[in-house]
PDB file of C-alpha atoms in Angstrom:
ATOM      1  CA  ALA A  68     -11.220  14.505  12.038  1.00  0.00           C
ATOM      2  CA  ASP A  69     -13.966  11.848  12.159  1.00  0.00           C
ATOM      3  CA  SER A  70     -14.840  10.079   8.993  1.00  0.00           C
ATOM      4  CA  PRO A  71     -16.937   8.371   7.710  1.00  0.00           C
ATOM      5  CA  GLY A  72     -20.284   6.745   8.526  1.00  0.00           C
ATOM      6  CA  ALA A  73     -21.145   3.643   6.319  1.00  0.00           C
ATOM      7  CA  THR A  74     -23.979   1.274   5.882  1.00  0.00           C
ATOM      8  CA  GLY A  75     -23.259  -2.530   5.585  1.00  0.00           C
ATOM      9  CA  TRP A  76     -20.100  -3.961   4.186  1.00  0.00           C
ATOM     10  CA  THR A  77     -18.233  -6.732   2.428  1.00  0.00           C
ATOM     11  CA  MET A  78     -14.642  -7.902   2.818  1.00  0.00           C
ATOM     12  CA  ALA A  79     -13.627  -4.776   0.772  1.00  0.00           C
ATOM     13  CA  LEU A  80     -15.404  -2.539   3.446  1.00  0.00           C
ATOM     14  CA  ASP A  81     -13.233  -4.124   6.136  1.00  0.00           C
ATOM     15  CA  LYS A  82     -10.120  -3.215   4.050  1.00  0.00           C
ATOM     16  CA  LEU A  83     -11.583   0.127   3.569  1.00  0.00           C
ATOM     17  CA  ALA A  84     -11.974   0.718   7.213  1.00  0.00           C
ATOM     18  CA  LYS A  85      -8.308  -0.469   7.756  1.00  0.00           C
ATOM     19  CA  SER A  86      -7.131   1.861   5.101  1.00  0.00           C
ATOM     20  CA  LEU A  87      -8.939   4.914   6.642  1.00  0.00           C
ATOM     21  CA  GLU A  88      -7.539   4.100  10.192  1.00  0.00           C
ATOM     22  CA  SER A  89      -4.110   3.686   8.822  1.00  0.00           C
ATOM     23  CA  LYS A  90      -4.428   7.344   7.524  1.00  0.00           C
ATOM     24  CA  GLY A  91      -5.397   8.404  10.978  1.00  0.00           C
ATOM     25  CA  GLN A  92      -9.083   8.669  10.348  1.00  0.00           C
ATOM     26  CA  THR A  93     -11.725   7.703  12.908  1.00  0.00           C
ATOM     27  CA  VAL A  94     -14.246   5.306  11.355  1.00  0.00           C
ATOM     28  CA  ALA A  95     -17.969   4.625  12.318  1.00  0.00           C
ATOM     29  CA  ILE A  96     -19.860   1.700  10.767  1.00  0.00           C
ATOM     30  CA  ILE A  97     -23.649   1.339  10.832  1.00  0.00           C
ATOM     31  CA  ASP A  98     -25.543  -1.822  10.209  1.00  0.00           C
ATOM     32  CA  GLN A  99     -29.025  -2.911  11.013  1.00  0.00           C
ATOM     33  CA  ASP A 100     -27.809  -6.364  11.984  1.00  0.00           C
ATOM     34  CA  ALA A 101     -25.609  -6.375  15.085  1.00  0.00           C
ATOM     35  CA  THR A 102     -24.095  -9.699  14.460  1.00  0.00           C
ATOM     36  CA  ALA A 103     -22.640  -8.404  11.205  1.00  0.00           C
ATOM     37  CA  PHE A 104     -19.975  -6.562  13.212  1.00  0.00           C
ATOM     38  CA  ARG A 105     -18.282  -9.968  13.709  1.00  0.00           C
ATOM     39  CA  ARG A 106     -17.067  -9.715  10.146  1.00  0.00           C
ATOM     40  CA  LEU A 107     -14.772  -6.955  11.136  1.00  0.00           C
ATOM     41  CA  SER A 108     -11.146  -7.528  11.847  1.00  0.00           C
ATOM     42  CA  SER A 109     -10.447  -7.794  15.597  1.00  0.00           C
ATOM     43  CA  ASP A 110      -8.233  -4.854  15.383  1.00  0.00           C
ATOM     44  CA  PHE A 111     -10.972  -2.525  14.152  1.00  0.00           C
ATOM     45  CA  ALA A 112     -10.757   0.511  16.557  1.00  0.00           C
ATOM     46  CA  GLY A 113     -13.840   2.467  15.278  1.00  0.00           C
ATOM     47  CA  LEU A 114     -17.435   2.768  16.396  1.00  0.00           C
ATOM     48  CA  ARG A 115     -20.035   0.152  15.780  1.00  0.00           C
ATOM     49  CA  VAL A 116     -23.620   1.405  15.527  1.00  0.00           C
ATOM     50  CA  THR A 117     -26.634  -0.622  15.052  1.00  0.00           C
ATOM     51  CA  GLY A 118     -29.415   0.956  13.139  1.00  0.00           C
ATOM     52  CA  VAL A 119     -30.471   2.238   9.664  1.00  0.00           C
ATOM     53  CA  GLY A 120     -27.895   4.153   7.678  1.00  0.00           C
ATOM     54  CA  PHE A 121     -30.234   6.976   6.647  1.00  0.00           C
ATOM     55  CA  ASP A 122     -32.011   7.416  10.141  1.00  0.00           C
ATOM     56  CA  ARG A 123     -30.967  10.852  11.465  1.00  0.00           C
ATOM     57  CA  ASP A 124     -30.659   9.677  15.104  1.00  0.00           C
ATOM     58  CA  THR A 125     -28.575   6.663  14.138  1.00  0.00           C
ATOM     59  CA  LEU A 126     -26.407   8.974  11.936  1.00  0.00           C
ATOM     60  CA  ILE A 127     -26.011  11.337  14.971  1.00  0.00           C
ATOM     61  CA  GLU A 128     -25.067   8.525  17.174  1.00  0.00           C
ATOM     62  CA  ALA A 129     -22.271   7.408  14.765  1.00  0.00           C
ATOM     63  CA  GLY A 130     -20.808  10.956  14.829  1.00  0.00           C
ATOM     64  CA  ILE A 131     -21.943  12.360  11.504  1.00  0.00           C
ATOM     65  CA  GLU A 132     -22.016  15.952  12.892  1.00  0.00           C
ATOM     66  CA  ARG A 133     -18.301  15.646  13.124  1.00  0.00           C
ATOM     67  CA  ALA A 134     -17.619  13.608   9.962  1.00  0.00           C
ATOM     68  CA  ASP A 135     -15.547  14.655   6.925  1.00  0.00           C
ATOM     69  CA  ALA A 136     -16.971  11.919   4.559  1.00  0.00           C
ATOM     70  CA  PHE A 137     -19.754   9.308   4.268  1.00  0.00           C
ATOM     71  CA  ALA A 138     -19.953   6.085   2.185  1.00  0.00           C
ATOM     72  CA  ALA A 139     -23.343   4.392   1.694  1.00  0.00           C
ATOM     73  CA  VAL A 140     -22.532   0.756   0.784  1.00  0.00           C
ATOM     74  CA  SER A 141     -25.566  -1.356   1.815  1.00  0.00           C
ATOM     75  CA  SER A 142     -26.968  -4.006  -0.430  1.00  0.00           C
ATOM     76  CA  GLY A 143     -29.831  -1.675  -1.539  1.00  0.00           C
ATOM     77  CA  ASP A 144     -29.512   1.128  -4.192  1.00  0.00           C
ATOM     78  CA  ASN A 145     -32.515   3.042  -2.813  1.00  0.00           C
ATOM     79  CA  SER A 146     -31.096   2.919   0.863  1.00  0.00           C
ATOM     80  CA  ASN A 147     -27.743   3.962  -0.445  1.00  0.00           C
ATOM     81  CA  ILE A 148     -28.867   6.902  -2.310  1.00  0.00           C
ATOM     82  CA  ILE A 149     -31.182   8.107   0.453  1.00  0.00           C
ATOM     83  CA  ALA A 150     -28.481   7.716   3.119  1.00  0.00           C
ATOM     84  CA  ALA A 151     -26.023   9.533   0.797  1.00  0.00           C
ATOM     85  CA  ARG A 152     -28.496  12.501   0.237  1.00  0.00           C
ATOM     86  CA  VAL A 153     -29.178  12.817   3.861  1.00  0.00           C
ATOM     87  CA  ALA A 154     -25.455  13.023   4.669  1.00  0.00           C
ATOM     88  CA  ARG A 155     -24.943  15.568   1.879  1.00  0.00           C
ATOM     89  CA  GLU A 156     -28.148  17.533   2.308  1.00  0.00           C
ATOM     90  CA  THR A 157     -28.992  17.327   5.965  1.00  0.00           C
ATOM     91  CA  PHE A 158     -25.572  17.249   7.460  1.00  0.00           C
ATOM     92  CA  GLY A 159     -23.448  19.104   4.786  1.00  0.00           C
ATOM     93  CA  ILE A 160     -20.945  16.243   4.375  1.00  0.00           C
ATOM     94  CA  GLU A 161     -18.920  17.298   1.261  1.00  0.00           C
ATOM     95  CA  ASN A 162     -17.255  14.011   0.484  1.00  0.00           C
ATOM     96  CA  VAL A 163     -20.087  11.375  -0.107  1.00  0.00           C
ATOM     97  CA  VAL A 164     -20.128   8.175  -2.135  1.00  0.00           C
ATOM     98  CA  ALA A 165     -22.917   5.597  -2.805  1.00  0.00           C
ATOM     99  CA  ARG A 166     -22.437   2.160  -3.958  1.00  0.00           C
ATOM    100  CA  ILE A 167     -24.898   0.997  -6.673  1.00  0.00           C
ATOM    101  CA  TYR A 168     -25.945  -2.334  -8.269  1.00  0.00           C
ATOM    102  CA  ASP A 169     -28.054  -0.900 -11.109  1.00  0.00           C
ATOM    103  CA  THR A 170     -25.460   0.929 -13.260  1.00  0.00           C
ATOM    104  CA  GLY A 171     -28.215   2.449 -15.286  1.00  0.00           C
ATOM    105  CA  ARG A 172     -28.831   4.773 -12.221  1.00  0.00           C
ATOM    106  CA  ALA A 173     -25.471   6.157 -12.007  1.00  0.00           C
ATOM    107  CA  GLU A 174     -26.128   9.147 -14.279  1.00  0.00           C
ATOM    108  CA  VAL A 175     -29.248   9.960 -12.173  1.00  0.00           C
ATOM    109  CA  TYR A 176     -27.341   9.795  -8.896  1.00  0.00           C
ATOM    110  CA  GLN A 177     -24.416  11.874 -10.410  1.00  0.00           C
ATOM    111  CA  LYS A 178     -26.941  14.583 -11.381  1.00  0.00           C
ATOM    112  CA  LEU A 179     -28.032  14.631  -7.855  1.00  0.00           C
ATOM    113  CA  GLY A 180     -24.479  15.471  -6.882  1.00  0.00           C
ATOM    114  CA  ILE A 181     -23.782  11.963  -5.420  1.00  0.00           C
ATOM    115  CA  PRO A 182     -20.603  10.155  -6.683  1.00  0.00           C
ATOM    116  CA  THR A 183     -21.289   6.479  -7.343  1.00  0.00           C
ATOM    117  CA  VAL A 184     -19.160   3.318  -7.479  1.00  0.00           C
ATOM    118  CA  ALA A 185     -20.848   0.398  -9.247  1.00  0.00           C
ATOM    119  CA  THR A 186     -20.795  -3.136  -7.702  1.00  0.00           C
ATOM    120  CA  VAL A 187     -18.888  -4.510 -10.711  1.00  0.00           C
ATOM    121  CA  ARG A 188     -16.027  -2.246  -9.911  1.00  0.00           C
ATOM    122  CA  TRP A 189     -16.518  -1.623  -6.172  1.00  0.00           C
ATOM    123  CA  THR A 190     -13.146  -1.727  -4.497  1.00  0.00           C
ATOM    124  CA  ALA A 191     -11.793  -0.227  -1.276  1.00  0.00           C
ATOM    125  CA  ASP A 192      -9.526   1.918  -3.492  1.00  0.00           C
ATOM    126  CA  GLN A 193     -12.440   3.380  -5.444  1.00  0.00           C
ATOM    127  CA  ILE A 194     -14.313   4.296  -2.174  1.00  0.00           C
ATOM    128  CA  MET A 195     -11.184   5.734  -0.600  1.00  0.00           C
ATOM    129  CA  ARG A 196     -10.653   8.014  -3.739  1.00  0.00           C
ATOM    130  CA  ARG A 197     -14.155   9.544  -3.315  1.00  0.00           C
ATOM    131  CA  LEU A 198     -13.882   9.908   0.502  1.00  0.00           C
ATOM    132  CA  LEU A 199     -10.453  11.335   0.632  1.00  0.00           C
ATOM    133  CA  PRO A 200     -10.008  13.024  -2.784  1.00  0.00           C
ATOM    134  CA  ALA A 201      -6.408  14.083  -3.094  1.00  0.00           C
ATOM    135  CA  GLY A 202      -3.395  13.251  -5.321  1.00  0.00           C
ATOM    136  CA  THR A 203      -3.152  10.848  -8.108  1.00  0.00           C
ATOM    137  CA  LEU A 204      -4.879   7.660  -9.018  1.00  0.00           C
ATOM    138  CA  SER A 205      -2.920   5.887 -11.697  1.00  0.00           C
ATOM    139  CA  GLU A 206      -5.049   4.247 -14.387  1.00  0.00           C
ATOM    140  CA  TRP A 207      -2.448   3.143 -16.874  1.00  0.00           C
ATOM    141  CA  ARG A 208       1.332   3.416 -17.368  1.00  0.00           C
ATOM    142  CA  ASP A 209       3.204   2.637 -20.676  1.00  0.00           C
ATOM    143  CA  PRO A 210       5.686  -0.446 -20.509  1.00  0.00           C
ATOM    144  CA  SER A 211       8.674   1.945 -19.640  1.00  0.00           C
ATOM    145  CA  GLY A 212       6.669   3.402 -16.714  1.00  0.00           C
ATOM    146  CA  LYS A 213       7.550   6.897 -17.894  1.00  0.00           C
ATOM    147  CA  VAL A 214       4.159   8.064 -19.319  1.00  0.00           C
ATOM    148  CA  ALA A 215       0.909   7.863 -17.225  1.00  0.00           C
ATOM    149  CA  LEU A 216      -2.819   8.221 -17.623  1.00  0.00           C
ATOM    150  CA  ALA A 217      -4.039   9.155 -14.201  1.00  0.00           C
ATOM    151  CA  GLU A 218      -7.095  10.786 -12.455  1.00  0.00           C
ATOM    152  CA  VAL A 219      -5.793  13.734 -10.518  1.00  0.00           C
ATOM    153  CA  ALA A 220      -7.792  15.510  -7.765  1.00  0.00           C
ATOM    154  CA  VAL A 221      -8.631  19.107  -8.634  1.00  0.00           C
ATOM    155  CA  SER A 222      -9.100  22.012  -6.312  1.00  0.00           C
ATOM    156  CA  HIS A 223     -12.696  23.525  -6.305  1.00  0.00           C
ATOM    157  CA  ASP A 224     -10.977  26.756  -7.202  1.00  0.00           C
ATOM    158  CA  TRP A 225     -10.609  25.481 -10.678  1.00  0.00           C
ATOM    159  CA  ILE A 226     -14.412  25.161 -11.290  1.00  0.00           C
ATOM    160  CA  GLY A 227     -15.401  27.589 -14.050  1.00  0.00           C
ATOM    161  CA  HIS A 228     -11.918  27.806 -15.564  1.00  0.00           C
ATOM    162  CA  ARG A 229     -10.986  26.378 -19.008  1.00  0.00           C
ATOM    163  CA  LEU A 230      -8.906  23.301 -19.260  1.00  0.00           C
ATOM    164  CA  ARG A 231      -6.229  25.027 -21.084  1.00  0.00           C
ATOM    165  CA  ASP A 232      -5.494  27.019 -17.948  1.00  0.00           C
ATOM    166  CA  LEU A 233      -5.228  23.844 -16.006  1.00  0.00           C
ATOM    167  CA  GLU A 234      -2.966  22.421 -18.618  1.00  0.00           C
ATOM    168  CA  GLU A 235      -0.675  25.472 -18.714  1.00  0.00           C
ATOM    169  CA  ALA A 236      -0.418  25.630 -14.943  1.00  0.00           C
ATOM    170  CA  SER A 237       0.407  21.939 -14.505  1.00  0.00           C
ATOM    171  CA  GLY A 238       2.234  20.808 -17.732  1.00  0.00           C
ATOM    172  CA  ALA A 239      -0.189  17.923 -18.079  1.00  0.00           C
ATOM    173  CA  ARG A 240      -2.541  17.226 -20.879  1.00  0.00           C
ATOM    174  CA  VAL A 241      -6.281  16.563 -20.093  1.00  0.00           C
ATOM    175  CA  ALA A 242      -7.048  13.376 -21.864  1.00  0.00           C
ATOM    176  CA  MET A 243     -10.727  13.135 -20.685  1.00  0.00           C
ATOM    177  CA  LEU A 244     -13.301  14.097 -18.214  1.00  0.00           C
ATOM    178  CA  THR A 245     -15.840  11.995 -16.472  1.00  0.00           C
ATOM    179  CA  ARG A 246     -18.847  14.104 -16.206  1.00  0.00           C
ATOM    180  CA  LEU A 247     -22.217  12.839 -14.726  1.00  0.00           C
ATOM    181  CA  GLY A 248     -20.818   9.311 -15.050  1.00  0.00           C
ATOM    182  CA  ASN A 249     -20.076   9.709 -18.675  1.00  0.00           C
ATOM    183  CA  GLY A 250     -16.654   9.955 -20.268  1.00  0.00           C
ATOM    184  CA  ILE A 251     -16.217  12.873 -22.657  1.00  0.00           C
ATOM    185  CA  LEU A 252     -13.255  14.069 -24.836  1.00  0.00           C
ATOM    186  CA  PRO A 253     -12.923  17.778 -23.971  1.00  0.00           C
ATOM    187  CA  GLN A 254     -11.412  20.645 -25.946  1.00  0.00           C
ATOM    188  CA  ARG A 255      -8.874  23.073 -24.486  1.00  0.00           C
ATOM    189  CA  ASP A 256     -11.806  25.626 -24.140  1.00  0.00           C
ATOM    190  CA  THR A 257     -13.886  23.135 -22.199  1.00  0.00           C
ATOM    191  CA  VAL A 258     -14.802  24.628 -18.770  1.00  0.00           C
ATOM    192  CA  LEU A 259     -14.516  22.560 -15.692  1.00  0.00           C
ATOM    193  CA  GLN A 260     -17.653  21.823 -13.958  1.00  0.00           C
ATOM    194  CA  GLU A 261     -18.727  20.875 -10.447  1.00  0.00           C
ATOM    195  CA  GLY A 262     -18.290  17.048  -9.997  1.00  0.00           C
ATOM    196  CA  ASP A 263     -15.941  16.620 -13.003  1.00  0.00           C
ATOM    197  CA  LEU A 264     -13.186  13.997 -12.745  1.00  0.00           C
ATOM    198  CA  VAL A 265     -10.082  14.912 -14.606  1.00  0.00           C
ATOM    199  CA  HIS A 266      -7.916  12.362 -16.290  1.00  0.00           C
ATOM    200  CA  VAL A 267      -4.576  13.378 -17.462  1.00  0.00           C
ATOM    201  CA  THR A 268      -1.599  12.061 -19.532  1.00  0.00           C
ATOM    202  CA  MET A 269       1.790  13.129 -17.954  1.00  0.00           C
ATOM    203  CA  LEU A 270       5.246  12.020 -17.299  1.00  0.00           C
ATOM    204  CA  TRP A 271       5.174   9.976 -14.084  1.00  0.00           C
ATOM    205  CA  GLU A 272       8.190  11.692 -12.707  1.00  0.00           C
ATOM    206  CA  ASP A 273       6.214  15.048 -12.910  1.00  0.00           C
ATOM    207  CA  ARG A 274       3.083  13.917 -10.984  1.00  0.00           C
ATOM    208  CA  GLU A 275       4.004  15.875  -7.803  1.00  0.00           C
ATOM    209  CA  ARG A 276       4.197  19.001  -9.748  1.00  0.00           C
ATOM    210  CA  VAL A 277       0.909  18.251 -11.490  1.00  0.00           C
ATOM    211  CA  GLU A 278      -0.703  17.310  -8.136  1.00  0.00           C
ATOM    212  CA  THR A 279       0.532  20.663  -6.659  1.00  0.00           C
ATOM    213  CA  ALA A 280      -0.803  22.670  -9.509  1.00  0.00           C
ATOM    214  CA  PHE A 281      -4.209  20.950  -9.406  1.00  0.00           C
ATOM    215  CA  ALA A 282      -4.494  21.398  -5.675  1.00  0.00           C
ATOM    216  CA  ALA A 283      -3.235  25.040  -5.517  1.00  0.00           C
ATOM    217  CA  GLY A 284      -6.026  26.472  -7.939  1.00  0.00           C
ATOM    218  CA  PRO A 285      -5.478  29.146 -10.628  1.00  0.00           C
ATOM    219  CA  VAL A 286      -2.964  31.867 -10.173  1.00  0.00           C
ATOM    220  CA  GLU A 287      -4.795  35.214 -10.644  1.00  0.00           C
ATOM    221  CA  GLU A 288      -3.217  38.104 -12.577  1.00  0.00           C
ATOM    222  CA  GLY A 289      -0.809  40.067 -10.414  1.00  0.00           C
ATOM    223  CA  GLU A 290       0.045  37.035  -8.120  1.00  0.00           C
ATOM    224  CA  HIS A 291       3.415  35.583  -7.945  1.00  0.00           C
TER     225      HIS A 291
END
């Protein structure tokens, strides 16, 4: 599958391109300045497209109609959010992320359904997480390495279900949610909403079981 289109880049974006290619993804990069492509590593095998990242024809040339994900990481917040919205709303790309400089806009963007990564914490790992949401992203581990706080990707099938159902299915404890860019301390009866990021505490050795439960979705009554 092809993924993703992107506008502009830094050294971290070059790392991002390499990471995606190493996972078997096909990458297309868009930039208004054709000379900027010289910053890419010589072994970059993806497509280079000169143009504006939110222009429909440019996006089509970059293969967005076949894309699985899109990252808007230019130097302009407005350009990034426009490009991300075009990818999501015009081309139906599900996994979209926008880089922002003004962290005060993060909540606004999140309400528009666009996950954001602020410049102060912009890394290839953070972008990768939004483009290919799967598995576990470890955020903290105790000195023994046994207990972890981690963000775990959740199947869309869990949306509308209470966190207690998620905990009972996985054996993990939901420590917090990131909702619309804000951290919240949920109750067991809190209902998971679209766009929520789930952070859990768990035994590190149990992470595969937790990932499987989160990815599988709830088991309906009568299923085995």
